CSV table of C-alpha atoms and ligand atoms in Angstrom, one decimal:
chain,number,residue,atom,x,y,z
A,1,MET,CA,-11.7,-35.2,1.7
A,2,PHE,CA,-10.8,-32.7,4.5
A,3,VAL,CA,-10.8,-28.9,4.3
A,4,SER,CA,-7.2,-28.7,5.4
A,5,GLU,CA,-4.7,-30.3,3.1
A,6,ASN,CA,-2.4,-31.5,6.0
A,7,LEU,CA,-5.0,-33.9,7.3
A,8,SER,CA,-5.2,-37.6,6.3
A,9,VAL,CA,-6.4,-41.0,7.5
A,10,ASN,CA,-3.7,-43.3,8.8
A,11,ALA,CA,-3.6,-47.1,8.7
A,12,ALA,CA,-5.5,-47.3,12.0
A,13,GLY,CA,-8.4,-45.4,10.3
A,14,HIS,CA,-7.6,-42.4,12.6
A,15,LEU,CA,-7.2,-38.8,11.6
A,16,ALA,CA,-3.5,-37.9,11.3
A,17,VAL,CA,-2.0,-34.4,11.4
A,18,GLY,CA,1.7,-33.7,10.6
A,19,GLY,CA,2.3,-37.5,10.6
A,20,VAL,CA,0.9,-37.8,14.2
A,21,ASP,CA,-2.2,-39.8,15.2
A,22,THR,CA,-4.8,-37.4,16.7
A,23,VAL,CA,-6.3,-40.1,18.9
A,24,GLU,CA,-2.9,-40.7,20.4
A,25,LEU,CA,-2.5,-36.9,20.9
A,26,ALA,CA,-5.8,-36.8,22.7
A,27,LYS,CA,-4.7,-39.7,24.9
A,28,GLU,CA,-1.3,-38.2,25.7
A,29,TYR,CA,-2.2,-34.5,26.3
A,30,GLY,CA,-6.0,-34.7,27.1
A,31,THR,CA,-8.8,-32.7,25.5
A,32,PRO,CA,-9.8,-30.1,24.6
A,33,LEU,CA,-6.5,-29.7,22.8
A,34,TYR,CA,-5.2,-27.2,20.2
A,35,VAL,CA,-2.9,-28.9,17.7
A,36,MET,CA,-0.7,-26.8,15.4
A,37,ASP,CA,1.1,-28.3,12.4
A,38,GLU,CA,4.4,-26.5,12.2
A,39,GLN,CA,5.0,-27.4,8.6
A,40,VAL,CA,1.8,-25.7,7.5
A,41,VAL,CA,2.8,-22.5,9.4
A,42,ARG,CA,6.2,-22.5,7.7
A,43,LYS,CA,4.8,-23.3,4.3
A,44,SER,CA,2.3,-20.5,4.4
A,45,LEU,CA,4.8,-18.0,5.6
A,46,ARG,CA,7.1,-19.1,2.8
A,47,LEU,CA,4.4,-18.8,0.2
A,48,PHE,CA,3.9,-15.2,1.2
A,49,HIS,CA,7.5,-14.1,1.4
A,50,ASP,CA,8.7,-16.1,-1.6
A,51,SER,CA,6.0,-14.6,-3.8
A,52,MET,CA,6.7,-11.2,-2.5
A,53,ASN,CA,10.3,-11.7,-3.4
A,54,LYS,CA,9.4,-13.0,-6.8
A,55,HIS,CA,6.8,-10.5,-7.8
A,56,TYR,CA,8.0,-7.5,-5.9
A,57,GLY,CA,11.7,-7.8,-6.2
A,58,GLY,CA,12.4,-8.5,-2.6
A,59,ARG,CA,11.2,-5.0,-1.5
A,60,GLY,CA,8.7,-6.3,1.0
A,61,GLU,CA,8.3,-7.8,4.4
A,62,VAL,CA,5.7,-10.3,5.7
A,63,HIS,CA,4.5,-9.4,9.2
A,64,TYR,CA,2.6,-12.2,10.7
A,65,ALA,CA,-0.5,-10.8,12.5
A,66,SER,CA,0.1,-12.4,15.9
A,67,LYS,CA,-3.4,-11.6,17.2
A,68,ALA,CA,-4.5,-14.6,15.2
A,69,PHE,CA,-2.5,-17.0,17.3
A,70,SER,CA,0.3,-15.8,19.7
A,71,CYS,CA,2.6,-17.7,21.9
A,72,MET,CA,6.3,-17.7,22.4
A,73,GLU,CA,6.8,-20.8,20.2
A,74,MET,CA,4.9,-19.2,17.3
A,75,CYS,CA,7.1,-16.1,17.6
A,76,ARG,CA,10.2,-18.3,17.5
A,77,ILE,CA,8.9,-20.1,14.4
A,78,VAL,CA,8.1,-16.8,12.6
A,79,ALA,CA,11.5,-15.4,13.6
A,80,SER,CA,13.3,-18.5,12.2
A,81,GLU,CA,11.6,-17.9,8.9
A,82,GLY,CA,13.0,-14.4,8.8
A,83,ASP,CA,9.5,-12.8,8.8
A,84,GLY,CA,8.2,-10.0,11.0
A,85,LEU,CA,5.4,-9.6,13.4
A,86,ASP,CA,2.4,-7.4,13.9
A,87,ALA,CA,1.4,-6.9,17.5
A,88,VAL,CA,-1.7,-5.1,18.8
A,89,SER,CA,-1.1,-5.0,22.6
A,90,ILE,CA,1.6,-4.8,25.2
A,91,GLY,CA,0.9,-8.5,25.9
A,92,GLU,CA,1.6,-9.5,22.3
A,93,LEU,CA,4.8,-7.3,22.4
A,94,TYR,CA,5.9,-8.9,25.6
A,95,THR,CA,5.4,-12.4,24.2
A,96,ALA,CA,7.6,-11.4,21.2
A,97,VAL,CA,10.3,-9.8,23.5
A,98,LYS,CA,10.4,-12.9,25.7
A,99,ALA,CA,10.7,-15.2,22.7
A,100,GLY,CA,13.7,-13.2,21.6
A,101,PHE,CA,12.0,-11.8,18.5
A,102,PRO,CA,13.9,-9.2,16.6
A,103,MET,CA,11.8,-6.2,17.6
A,104,GLU,CA,12.9,-4.0,14.6
A,105,LYS,CA,10.7,-6.4,12.5
A,106,VAL,CA,7.6,-5.7,14.6
A,107,GLY,CA,4.8,-3.3,13.7
A,108,PHE,CA,2.7,-2.1,16.6
A,109,HIS,CA,-1.0,-1.6,16.0
A,110,GLY,CA,-4.1,-0.7,18.0
A,111,ASN,CA,-6.9,1.8,17.8
A,112,ASN,CA,-6.6,2.8,21.4
A,113,LYS,CA,-3.0,2.2,22.6
A,114,THR,CA,-2.4,3.3,26.2
A,115,ASN,CA,0.6,5.4,27.2
A,116,GLU,CA,2.1,2.4,28.9
A,117,GLU,CA,1.9,0.5,25.6
A,118,LEU,CA,3.4,3.3,23.6
A,119,GLU,CA,6.2,3.7,26.1
A,120,TYR,CA,6.9,0.0,26.0
A,121,ALA,CA,6.9,-0.1,22.2
A,122,VAL,CA,9.4,2.8,22.1
A,123,GLU,CA,11.6,1.2,24.8
A,124,VAL,CA,11.8,-2.2,23.1
A,125,GLY,CA,12.5,-0.5,19.7
A,126,VAL,CA,9.7,-1.8,17.5
A,127,GLY,CA,10.3,-1.2,13.8
A,128,HIS,CA,7.3,1.0,13.4
A,129,ILE,CA,4.2,2.1,15.3
A,130,ILE,CA,1.1,2.3,13.3
A,131,VAL,CA,-0.6,5.4,14.6
A,132,ASP,CA,-4.4,5.2,14.5
A,133,ASN,CA,-5.6,8.7,15.4
A,134,ILE,CA,-4.4,12.3,16.1
A,135,SER,CA,-4.5,12.1,19.9
A,136,GLU,CA,-2.2,9.0,19.7
A,137,LEU,CA,0.2,11.0,17.5
A,138,HIS,CA,0.3,13.8,20.1
A,139,ARG,CA,0.8,11.3,23.0
A,140,LEU,CA,3.5,9.4,21.1
A,141,GLU,CA,5.4,12.7,20.3
A,142,LYS,CA,5.6,13.5,24.0
A,143,ILE,CA,6.7,10.0,24.9
A,144,ALA,CA,9.3,10.0,22.2
A,145,ALA,CA,10.6,13.4,23.3
A,146,LYS,CA,10.9,12.2,26.9
A,147,LYS,CA,12.8,9.1,25.9
A,148,ASN,CA,14.9,11.0,23.4
A,149,ALA,CA,13.7,8.6,20.6
A,150,GLN,CA,12.4,9.1,17.2
A,151,PRO,CA,10.1,6.2,16.4
A,152,LYS,CA,9.2,5.4,12.8
A,153,ILE,CA,5.5,5.6,12.3
A,154,MET,CA,2.9,4.7,9.8
A,155,PHE,CA,-0.6,6.1,9.7
A,156,ARG,CA,-3.5,3.8,9.5
A,157,ILE,CA,-5.8,4.9,6.7
A,158,LYS,CA,-9.4,4.0,5.9
A,159,PRO,CA,-9.2,3.7,2.2
A,160,GLY,CA,-13.0,3.6,1.8
A,161,ILE,CA,-13.0,0.1,0.2
A,162,ASP,CA,-15.9,-2.2,0.9
A,163,ALA,CA,-14.7,-5.7,1.1
A,164,HIS,CA,-17.4,-8.3,1.0
A,165,THR,CA,-17.0,-10.0,4.4
A,166,HIS,CA,-18.8,-10.1,7.7
A,167,ASP,CA,-19.8,-6.7,9.2
A,168,PHE,CA,-17.8,-7.2,12.3
A,169,VAL,CA,-14.5,-7.9,10.5
A,170,ARG,CA,-14.9,-5.2,7.8
A,171,THR,CA,-12.5,-2.3,8.6
A,172,GLY,CA,-11.8,-0.3,5.5
A,173,GLN,CA,-15.0,1.7,5.2
A,174,ILE,CA,-15.5,5.3,6.6
A,175,ASP,CA,-17.7,4.2,9.5
A,176,SER,CA,-15.0,2.3,11.3
A,177,LYS,CA,-13.3,2.8,14.6
A,178,PHE,CA,-9.9,2.1,12.9
A,179,GLY,CA,-7.7,4.8,11.4
A,180,PHE,CA,-7.9,8.1,9.6
A,181,ALA,CA,-10.5,8.9,6.9
A,182,LEU,CA,-9.3,9.9,3.5
A,183,GLU,CA,-12.6,11.5,2.2
A,184,THR,CA,-12.9,14.0,5.0
A,185,GLY,CA,-9.3,15.3,4.7
A,186,GLU,CA,-8.6,14.0,8.2
A,187,ALA,CA,-5.7,11.8,7.0
A,188,PHE,CA,-4.1,14.6,5.0
A,189,GLU,CA,-4.2,17.0,8.0
A,190,ALA,CA,-2.5,14.3,10.1
A,191,VAL,CA,0.2,13.8,7.5
A,192,LYS,CA,0.8,17.5,7.4
A,193,GLU,CA,1.3,17.6,11.1
A,194,ALA,CA,3.5,14.5,11.2
A,195,VAL,CA,5.8,15.8,8.5
A,196,SER,CA,6.8,18.7,10.7
A,197,CYS,CA,7.1,16.6,13.9
A,198,LYS,CA,10.6,16.4,15.3
A,199,ASN,CA,10.1,13.4,17.5
A,200,VAL,CA,8.5,10.9,15.1
A,201,SER,CA,9.4,10.0,11.6
A,202,LEU,CA,6.6,9.4,9.2
A,203,PHE,CA,7.7,6.3,7.3
A,204,GLY,CA,4.6,4.8,5.8
A,205,LEU,CA,0.9,4.4,5.3
A,206,HIS,CA,-1.1,1.4,6.4
A,207,CYS,CA,-4.5,0.0,5.5
A,208,HIS,CA,-6.3,-3.2,6.4
A,209,ILE,CA,-9.6,-3.6,4.7
A,210,GLY,CA,-11.0,-6.6,6.6
A,211,SER,CA,-10.6,-10.3,7.2
A,212,GLN,CA,-11.6,-13.6,5.5
A,213,ILE,CA,-11.7,-11.9,2.1
A,214,PHE,CA,-11.7,-14.1,-1.0
A,215,ASP,CA,-11.7,-11.4,-3.8
A,216,ILE,CA,-8.4,-10.0,-5.0
A,217,ALA,CA,-10.0,-6.8,-6.4
A,218,PRO,CA,-10.5,-5.0,-3.1
A,219,PHE,CA,-6.8,-5.5,-2.3
A,220,GLU,CA,-5.8,-4.0,-5.7
A,221,GLU,CA,-8.3,-1.2,-5.2
A,222,ALA,CA,-7.0,-0.4,-1.8
A,223,ALA,CA,-3.4,-0.3,-3.0
A,224,LYS,CA,-4.4,2.1,-5.8
A,225,VAL,CA,-6.2,4.4,-3.3
A,226,MET,CA,-3.2,4.4,-1.0
A,227,LEU,CA,-0.8,5.2,-3.8
A,228,GLY,CA,-3.0,8.0,-5.0
A,229,PHE,CA,-2.7,9.5,-1.5
A,230,ILE,CA,1.1,8.9,-1.4
A,231,ALA,CA,1.2,10.9,-4.7
A,232,LYS,CA,-0.9,13.7,-3.3
A,233,ILE,CA,1.5,13.9,-0.3
A,234,LYS,CA,4.5,14.0,-2.6
A,235,ASN,CA,3.0,16.6,-4.9
A,236,GLU,CA,1.5,18.9,-2.3
A,237,LEU,CA,4.0,18.5,0.6
A,238,GLY,CA,7.1,17.4,-1.2
A,239,TYR,CA,7.3,14.4,1.2
A,240,GLU,CA,8.1,10.9,0.0
A,241,ILE,CA,6.3,8.1,1.9
A,242,GLU,CA,8.6,5.1,1.9
A,243,GLY,CA,6.4,2.3,3.2
A,244,LEU,CA,3.1,0.9,2.1
A,245,ASN,CA,1.5,-1.6,4.4
A,246,LEU,CA,-1.5,-3.4,2.9
A,247,GLY,CA,-2.5,-5.3,6.0
A,248,GLY,CA,-3.9,-8.9,6.0
A,249,GLY,CA,-7.3,-10.4,5.5
A,250,PHE,CA,-6.6,-13.3,3.0
A,251,GLY,CA,-9.4,-15.8,3.2
A,252,ILE,CA,-9.0,-19.5,4.1
A,253,LYS,CA,-11.0,-22.7,3.7
A,254,TYR,CA,-13.2,-23.5,6.7
A,255,VAL,CA,-15.8,-25.5,4.8
A,256,ASP,CA,-16.0,-27.0,1.3
A,257,GLU,CA,-17.9,-24.0,-0.1
A,258,ASN,CA,-15.0,-21.6,0.7
A,259,ASP,CA,-12.8,-21.2,-2.4
A,260,PRO,CA,-9.7,-19.1,-1.4
A,261,LYS,CA,-7.2,-18.2,-4.1
A,262,PRO,CA,-3.7,-19.5,-3.5
A,263,PHE,CA,-1.9,-16.9,-1.4
A,264,GLU,CA,0.8,-16.3,-4.0
A,265,VAL,CA,-1.9,-15.1,-6.5
A,266,TYR,CA,-2.8,-12.2,-4.1
A,267,LEU,CA,0.8,-11.2,-4.0
A,268,GLU,CA,1.3,-11.4,-7.7
A,269,LYS,CA,-1.8,-9.3,-8.5
A,270,VAL,CA,-1.2,-6.8,-5.8
A,271,SER,CA,2.4,-6.4,-6.7
A,272,GLU,CA,1.5,-5.8,-10.3
A,273,ALA,CA,-1.1,-3.3,-9.3
A,274,VAL,CA,1.4,-1.4,-7.1
A,275,LYS,CA,4.1,-1.4,-9.8
A,276,ALA,CA,1.7,-0.2,-12.5
A,277,GLU,CA,0.2,2.5,-10.3
A,278,CYS,CA,3.6,3.8,-9.2
A,279,GLU,CA,4.7,4.1,-12.8
A,280,LYS,CA,1.6,5.9,-13.7
A,281,LEU,CA,2.0,8.4,-10.8
A,282,GLY,CA,5.8,8.7,-11.1
A,283,LEU,CA,6.4,7.3,-7.6
A,284,LYS,CA,9.3,5.3,-6.4
A,285,LEU,CA,8.3,1.7,-5.5
A,286,PRO,CA,7.5,1.8,-1.8
A,287,LYS,CA,8.7,-0.9,0.6
A,288,MET,CA,5.6,-3.2,0.9
A,289,PHE,CA,4.4,-4.8,4.0
A,290,ILE,CA,1.6,-7.4,4.4
A,291,GLU,CA,0.2,-8.7,7.6
A,292,PRO,CA,-1.4,-12.1,7.1
A,293,GLY,CA,-2.8,-13.7,10.3
A,294,ARG,CA,-5.6,-16.1,9.7
A,295,SER,CA,-4.0,-17.4,6.5
A,296,ILE,CA,-0.8,-18.4,8.4
A,297,ALA,CA,-2.3,-19.8,11.6
A,298,GLY,CA,-5.8,-20.9,10.6
A,299,PRO,CA,-5.2,-23.9,8.3
A,300,ALA,CA,-2.4,-25.1,10.6
A,301,GLY,CA,-4.7,-25.8,13.5
A,302,ILE,CA,-7.2,-28.3,14.6
A,303,THR,CA,-9.0,-28.7,18.0
A,304,LEU,CA,-9.6,-32.1,19.6
A,305,TYR,CA,-12.5,-32.7,21.9
A,306,THR,CA,-13.9,-35.7,23.6
A,307,VAL,CA,-17.6,-36.4,23.1
A,308,GLY,CA,-19.8,-36.6,26.2
A,309,ALA,CA,-23.6,-36.5,25.8
A,310,ARG,CA,-25.5,-37.4,22.7
A,311,LYS,CA,-29.0,-36.0,22.7
A,312,VAL,CA,-31.5,-37.0,20.0
A,313,ILE,CA,-34.5,-34.7,19.7
A,314,PRO,CA,-36.8,-36.6,17.3
A,315,ASN,CA,-37.6,-34.7,14.1
A,316,ILE,CA,-35.6,-31.7,15.3
A,317,ARG,CA,-31.9,-32.3,15.7
A,318,THR,CA,-29.2,-34.4,17.3
A,319,TYR,CA,-26.9,-32.7,19.7
A,320,VAL,CA,-23.4,-34.1,20.2
A,321,SER,CA,-21.8,-32.3,23.1
A,322,VAL,CA,-18.0,-31.9,23.5
A,323,ASP,CA,-15.8,-31.0,26.5
A,324,GLY,CA,-15.0,-27.5,25.2
A,325,GLY,CA,-16.9,-24.9,23.2
A,326,MET,CA,-17.2,-21.1,23.2
A,327,ALA,CA,-14.5,-20.8,25.8
A,328,ASP,CA,-11.9,-22.2,23.4
A,329,ASN,CA,-13.7,-21.3,20.2
A,330,PRO,CA,-15.9,-18.3,20.4
A,331,ARG,CA,-16.2,-17.8,16.6
A,332,TYR,CA,-19.6,-19.5,16.2
A,333,ILE,CA,-21.2,-17.4,18.9
A,334,LEU,CA,-19.4,-14.2,17.7
A,335,TYR,CA,-19.9,-14.5,14.0
A,336,GLY,CA,-21.9,-17.6,13.3
A,337,SER,CA,-18.7,-19.0,11.7
A,338,GLU,CA,-18.8,-22.4,10.0
A,339,TYR,CA,-16.4,-25.3,10.6
A,340,ASP,CA,-15.8,-28.8,9.3
A,341,ALA,CA,-15.5,-31.6,11.8
A,342,VAL,CA,-14.6,-35.3,11.8
A,343,VAL,CA,-14.7,-38.1,14.4
A,344,ALA,CA,-11.0,-38.6,14.7
A,345,ASN,CA,-11.2,-42.3,15.7
A,346,LYS,CA,-13.6,-43.0,12.8
A,347,ALA,CA,-12.0,-40.7,10.2
A,348,GLY,CA,-12.0,-43.4,7.5
A,349,GLU,CA,-15.8,-43.9,7.8
A,350,GLU,CA,-18.5,-42.0,5.9
A,351,ARG,CA,-19.9,-38.9,7.5
A,352,ASN,CA,-23.5,-39.9,7.2
A,353,GLU,CA,-25.2,-38.0,9.9
A,354,LYS,CA,-25.9,-34.3,10.3
A,355,VAL,CA,-25.6,-33.0,13.9
A,356,THR,CA,-25.2,-30.0,16.0
A,357,ILE,CA,-22.0,-30.0,17.9
A,358,ALA,CA,-22.5,-28.2,21.2
A,359,GLY,CA,-20.1,-27.0,23.8
A,360,LYS,CA,-20.3,-27.3,27.6
A,361,CYS,CA,-20.9,-23.6,28.5
A,362,CYS,CA,-24.0,-22.3,30.0
A,363,GLU,CA,-25.3,-20.6,26.8
A,364,SER,CA,-27.7,-22.0,24.2
A,365,GLY,CA,-25.6,-20.3,21.5
A,366,ASP,CA,-22.5,-22.2,22.6
A,367,LEU,CA,-22.2,-24.3,19.5
A,368,ILE,CA,-19.3,-25.4,17.3
A,369,GLY,CA,-21.8,-25.6,14.4
A,370,GLU,CA,-25.2,-26.8,13.2
A,371,ASN,CA,-26.0,-29.2,10.5
A,372,MET,CA,-22.5,-30.6,10.4
A,373,PRO,CA,-21.9,-33.7,8.5
A,374,LEU,CA,-20.2,-36.2,10.9
A,375,GLN,CA,-19.6,-39.9,11.4
A,376,HIS,CA,-21.9,-41.4,14.1
A,377,ALA,CA,-20.4,-39.9,17.3
A,378,GLU,CA,-20.8,-41.5,20.7
A,379,SER,CA,-19.6,-40.8,24.2
A,380,GLY,CA,-15.8,-41.2,24.4
A,381,ASP,CA,-15.2,-40.5,20.7
A,382,ILE,CA,-12.7,-37.8,19.7
A,383,ILE,CA,-13.9,-35.0,17.5
A,384,ALA,CA,-11.5,-32.9,15.5
A,385,VAL,CA,-12.6,-29.5,14.4
A,386,CYS,CA,-10.6,-28.3,11.4
A,387,ALA,CA,-8.9,-25.0,10.6
A,388,THR,CA,-9.1,-23.7,14.1
A,389,GLY,CA,-5.5,-22.3,14.3
A,390,ALA,CA,-6.6,-18.7,14.0
A,391,TYR,CA,-8.7,-16.7,16.4
A,392,ASN,CA,-9.5,-19.7,18.7
A,393,TYR,CA,-6.7,-20.0,21.2
A,394,SER,CA,-6.1,-16.2,20.9
A,395,MET,CA,-9.8,-15.5,21.7
A,396,SER,CA,-10.2,-18.1,24.3
A,397,SER,CA,-11.6,-17.3,27.8
A,398,ASN,CA,-12.1,-18.8,31.2
A,399,TYR,CA,-15.9,-18.5,30.9
A,400,ASN,CA,-17.5,-20.8,33.4
A,401,ARG,CA,-14.1,-21.0,35.0
A,402,LEU,CA,-13.0,-23.5,32.4
A,403,GLN,CA,-9.3,-24.1,32.1
A,404,LYS,CA,-7.7,-23.0,28.8
A,405,PRO,CA,-6.6,-26.1,26.8
A,406,ALA,CA,-2.9,-26.9,26.0
A,407,VAL,CA,-1.4,-26.1,22.6
A,408,VAL,CA,0.7,-28.8,21.0
A,409,PHE,CA,2.8,-28.4,17.9
A,410,VAL,CA,3.3,-31.4,15.6
A,411,ASN,CA,6.1,-31.7,13.1
A,412,ASN,CA,7.0,-34.7,11.0
A,413,GLY,CA,5.6,-37.4,13.2
A,414,LYS,CA,6.6,-35.8,16.5
A,415,SER,CA,4.6,-33.6,19.0
A,416,ARG,CA,5.7,-31.2,21.6
A,417,ILE,CA,3.9,-29.0,24.1
A,418,ALA,CA,4.0,-25.2,23.4
A,419,VAL,CA,1.5,-24.0,25.9
A,420,LYS,CA,0.6,-26.0,29.0
A,421,ARG,CA,-3.0,-26.7,29.9
A,422,GLU,CA,-4.2,-24.4,32.7
A,423,THR,CA,-4.5,-26.0,36.1
A,424,LEU,CA,-7.3,-25.5,38.6
A,425,ASP,CA,-4.8,-23.4,40.6
A,426,ASP,CA,-4.3,-21.2,37.5
A,427,ILE,CA,-8.0,-20.5,37.7
A,428,ILE,CA,-7.7,-19.0,41.1
A,429,ARG,CA,-4.2,-17.6,40.7
A,430,ASN,CA,-5.2,-14.0,41.0
A,431,ASP,CA,-8.0,-14.4,43.4
A,432,ILE,CA,-7.5,-12.9,46.9
B,1,PLP,C1,-6.4,-8.5,12.2
B,1,PLP,C2,-5.4,-7.7,11.4
B,1,PLP,C3,-4.6,-8.4,10.5
B,1,PLP,C4,-4.7,-9.9,10.2
B,1,PLP,O1,-5.9,-10.2,9.6
B,1,PLP,P1,-6.1,-11.6,9.0
B,1,PLP,O2,-7.5,-11.6,8.5
B,1,PLP,O3,-6.0,-12.6,10.2
B,1,PLP,O4,-5.1,-11.9,8.0
B,1,PLP,C5,-3.6,-7.6,9.9
B,1,PLP,N1,-3.5,-6.3,10.1
B,1,PLP,C6,-4.3,-5.7,11.0
B,1,PLP,C7,-4.0,-4.2,11.2
B,1,PLP,C8,-5.2,-6.4,11.7
B,1,PLP,O5,-6.0,-5.7,12.5
């Protein structure tokens, strides 16, 4: 009935998440409100690490891609599951440090890390730094020498795989700002250089082919290409690459038409492909890393809004406006992303209207979606937008000087605040 399996209708006819009535949540914490179901986060993490253990003999690590949704409470939950983290900025690193995250289980990413960020990553002792380009390698060498450190690095490689997803979230092809190209020899030259570097230790290779991918084949293909490169490095330079990081990108269900494979199937197939290829090429099994972001945070989240205006434009469309929009969920205006929504206080009723849900920002494109099946929504109703756990809070802004919503976690019938709602004083906090 709902796109996310954790949602249900309770005895009051209201939408419930994690055993909590969403209408009550809206009353208690106000709207807009991000709600994260802790059990869904934990279950997804376990699906990934358990299947990695099962199909890859425990020689792997799951690094949650914290850019999908980062706050200290999320870091604590990931740490308590024994999983690692992928961070892409000093802010994400700082969040992890402050949450007491074991930094040796953190991979540090970014296509244009600043010296300040590299220094911080070395200081806090991240597990590995994923180096994106040659100038970063040179800068990192200097920083490491100065700090008398020898950070472990991986190289981000563009494996040349075309994953069928939105252009803006495709990253594996040669025309991408991320990583070293294989075809041009750029990656091999960088490896040659790193192998002889005293101040960094080349530990692994990384690729991430895109996001919201439903096919398994591109992941298998990417693994094969990467292992081919690992074999070339071994044969030509006599150097064994120990780590293979295959990134994230596993697709989730936003609307009924989406048909993601169960996450464990990805891991099973990819593990088999890696094992078969290693045998063929005479390679030791590398330690495998994956970096799921959306697939961990996305299905766990919903956003609650209060309906304000309802505008019927005869023969054209009906606008139902909510008290949030592109400032808390910019994915429609960025990618034209689709969502499923339900009137939380009428969740048991038929969704017999098709409406455009609009935000309150001063942009005509500020929509949650068009042509969305919905119960008859009126002023004062609560709308829940489903599967908003990833790339919503983390991409939120203060556009129009809106205050960022609070984040609440629910777990087995209880709710707790994880991020407070911004106050008006927060809005002017840095103004002079
Ligand atoms: C964004 C990103 C991820 C996570 O992608 P999802 O689609 O959210 O799983 C993983 N690794 C890297 C390097 C990324 O940039």
